[in-house]
Structures are given as structure tokens and as C-alpha cells.
Amino acid sequence: MNKKIFSGVQPTGNLHLGNYLGAIKNFVELNNDKNNKCIFCVVDLHAITTKQDPLELKKNIRETVATFLASGIDPKKSIIFNQSMVSAHSEAAWILSCVSKIGWLNRMTQFKEKAGKDKEKASIGLYSYPVLMAADILLYDSSHVPVGDDQKQHLELCRDIAQKFNNDFNAPQFLKVPEPLIKKEFSRIMSLKDGLKKMSKSDPSDLSRINLTDDNDQIVNKIKKAKTDPMPMPESSKDLSKRPEAENLLGIYSSVTNNTLEKSIIEFQGKNFSEFKERLAEVLVEKILPISKEIKKLLNDSKYLDDIMLDGSNKAGIIATKKIKEIKLLVGF
Ligand code: TYM
């Protein structure tokens, strides 16, 4: 079956190993399959749901495109663009927000986490952000959406919004209800400092994550300092319950080496963490360093990156403009 793939990444700086293993690595595989039509979006409208410095944002938009390219997404095969250049995203988000229920958005755990205790001070954009995400996906009749595990709830909401719009406007199947593509394993990479907390760009400690722009010494140092427990490496996956740090590091190793968790456990059974960590740092350097070097090289040529976004926006714009026109007709405009 031909798949229409859509996914997005926020240009908020510090793209990390979680973004890579949870999402971008899968984008590359999907991009390489000739049967797929892929669209990868730098979601800059999502980024401004929290305060951004304009110059920093511009730099981060380019860095996100550079990361897509450096990881292996081919702009000749996939559309790469940034969201703000296709105005249909904002228009569709407004229309869809008028069919979405406050009760649905109140359930979103990510808003609760990001807004923290002072919910009253969060922006309205942060609250309605999943509706914009639904607009992104639905404008392109996307069939599959590859994301990390943390986006699951937002995708369920997107499906609800599509169905509600189709019902409200008596247009069965008009908005295509998408399928999430979330890997069963390693789709939630945890912090290197706390195995119960997601690896995140907003964690104040840089030691909690491997950034995709880290160099050799930073990667080795972060793995050396990663939290572990006093026990030796586990003998079986059963030993991993109540050992979140060991589970996370073994998960990272397995994902990077494309091995199953079971195979990785057998490889390091009963050994010391130090020996495992040395090997983990080695495979991470092997994987991340070429990406990091390529990102830095690409960032020297902002015109090249801007041209890719312009070309991608033109292509995405054609698809999205057609869909938003149909949406407006259905609504009665
Ligand atoms: P964002 O920018 O927070 O993250 C980008 C992608 O990285 C995944 N990810 C992780 N995966 C595993 N472990 C982690 N620790 C980890 N941290 C992040 C995310 O699941 C995501 O796939 N709302 C989205 C962006 C978005 C989008 C869309 C995605 C906007 N529109 C339409 C899909 C379709 C977000 O903020 O992702």
C-alpha cells in the first residue's frame, strides 16, 4: 500500500537522541521506501507556543532542516518545509478549533506537563497546539504519522477531530483519519540522569541528553556520567523491572545497533556497567558524530537550507491550498 507520511519536529534547539531514535531515524527509513510519499515539516508555528527569541528561532529552523538532511532525509524524495510558509496550516487550525471540544483538550497530558503549576500564565497557543498538529496532518490526507510515544495522545485527538469534522459537515471520509506509526520498542527514550523522566530539550541539565550536535568528548562524557544502579548488568529482561536506567541505556544501545533488547542483554550479561558504557559510547559516537559534523557543515550554507525550505513550501503549498479550499467550501465560506 502507498503510504502518505507526515510528521513534524519543533525547531526549539537541542534536537537530541530521543528525537532521533523516536522519530527522525524512522523518517529516514520511510523516506527510503519508494512506495511512500513523505512530508517532513519544521513546525515553527508550534515553537512559538512558548516564548522564542526571533534570531534564535531563525537559527533553530535552519538547524532542524540541517538535521533532517544530515540524518539522511533526501529532499528529492521527500518534501521538507517549514510550517509558517504555508498559511493553510493556520487557517485550518482555526476552523478545526471550532469543531474541537474544550473537554478533549483538557485531557492532554503534555499541556499539563508543559504549563506546570501556573496554567493561567500559559499561552492559548500552548493549550490549542494539538489542534494545529491535527491541521498539519489532515491538510495532506496523511495515512501514517511516525512519532515518538509522547505524541500518541495528540494523534488520538487528531483522529477524533477528523471524525467530528466529517460528521458535522456531513462529509464522510473527507478528512482522512490517520494511523499513528509508533515503534513498539524504544519509542520513549529517557533522560540520562533519571530513567523515569523523558529525554527532553527543555531539561535544564545538558547531561540529561545527547544532542545531535555533540562532539566525541561530549558524548563519551555524558555516557560516563549517565545514572546507573549498583547492580551488575542484568541477566534477563525480567531483571529490568525497577531498573529504569539500565533499561533505558540498554534500549538506546539496542536501537542504535538495530538489535533486540534480548540480544543486547545477552551481550552484556553480568558485566560491569563501565564495560557496557564504554561500548555504548563507542556506538553512539559512530552514529551521532557523522550527523553532528554534517549539521555543522550544512549550517555554513544558509542559502542552501533556505532554498530547500522554499522549494518544499511551494510543493506542500499546492497540496494544502487545495485542501483548505475544500474545507472552506464545506464550512460555508
Ligand atoms: P517534538 O518537536 O517535541 O518532537 C519531535 C519528535 O521527536 C519525538 N520525541 C521522542 N521520541 C522518543 N523519546 C523521546 N524522549 C522523545 N522526545 C521527542 C516526538 O515524539 C516527535 O515525534 N507536536 C510535535 C510536532 C508536530 C507533529 C505534527 C508531529 C507538530 N505537528 C504533525 C507529527 C505530525 C512535537 O512537539 O514534537
Short mmCIF file of C-alpha atoms in Angstrom, two decimals, residues 113 188-200 203 227 240-249:
data_model
loop_
_atom_site.label_atom_id
_atom_site.label_comp_id
_atom_site.label_asym_id
_atom_site.label_seq_id
_atom_site.Cartn_x
_atom_site.Cartn_y
_atom_site.Cartn_z
CA GLU A 113 3.26 18.97 31.97
CA ARG A 188 10.36 6.70 24.51
CA ILE A 189 13.98 7.49 25.29
CA MET A 190 14.53 8.57 28.86
CA SER A 191 16.85 11.14 30.47
CA LEU A 192 20.43 10.02 31.15
CA LYS A 193 20.05 11.44 34.66
CA ASP A 194 16.67 9.94 35.56
CA GLY A 195 15.31 6.80 33.94
CA LEU A 196 11.74 7.79 34.83
CA LYS A 197 11.84 11.15 33.01
CA LYS A 198 11.64 11.58 29.25
CA MET A 199 14.78 12.83 27.47
CA SER A 200 13.81 16.38 26.61
CA ASP A 203 15.68 19.73 30.69
CA LYS A 227 22.96 7.43 36.04
CA LEU A 240 14.95 -4.84 34.27
CA SER A 241 11.78 -4.11 36.21
CA LYS A 242 12.58 -1.45 38.80
CA ARG A 243 15.87 -0.70 36.98
CA PRO A 244 14.77 2.14 34.69
CA GLU A 245 18.27 3.48 33.99
CA ALA A 246 19.63 0.08 32.96
CA GLU A 247 16.57 -0.48 30.80
CA ASN A 248 16.94 2.91 29.10
CA LEU A 249 20.67 2.57 28.37
#
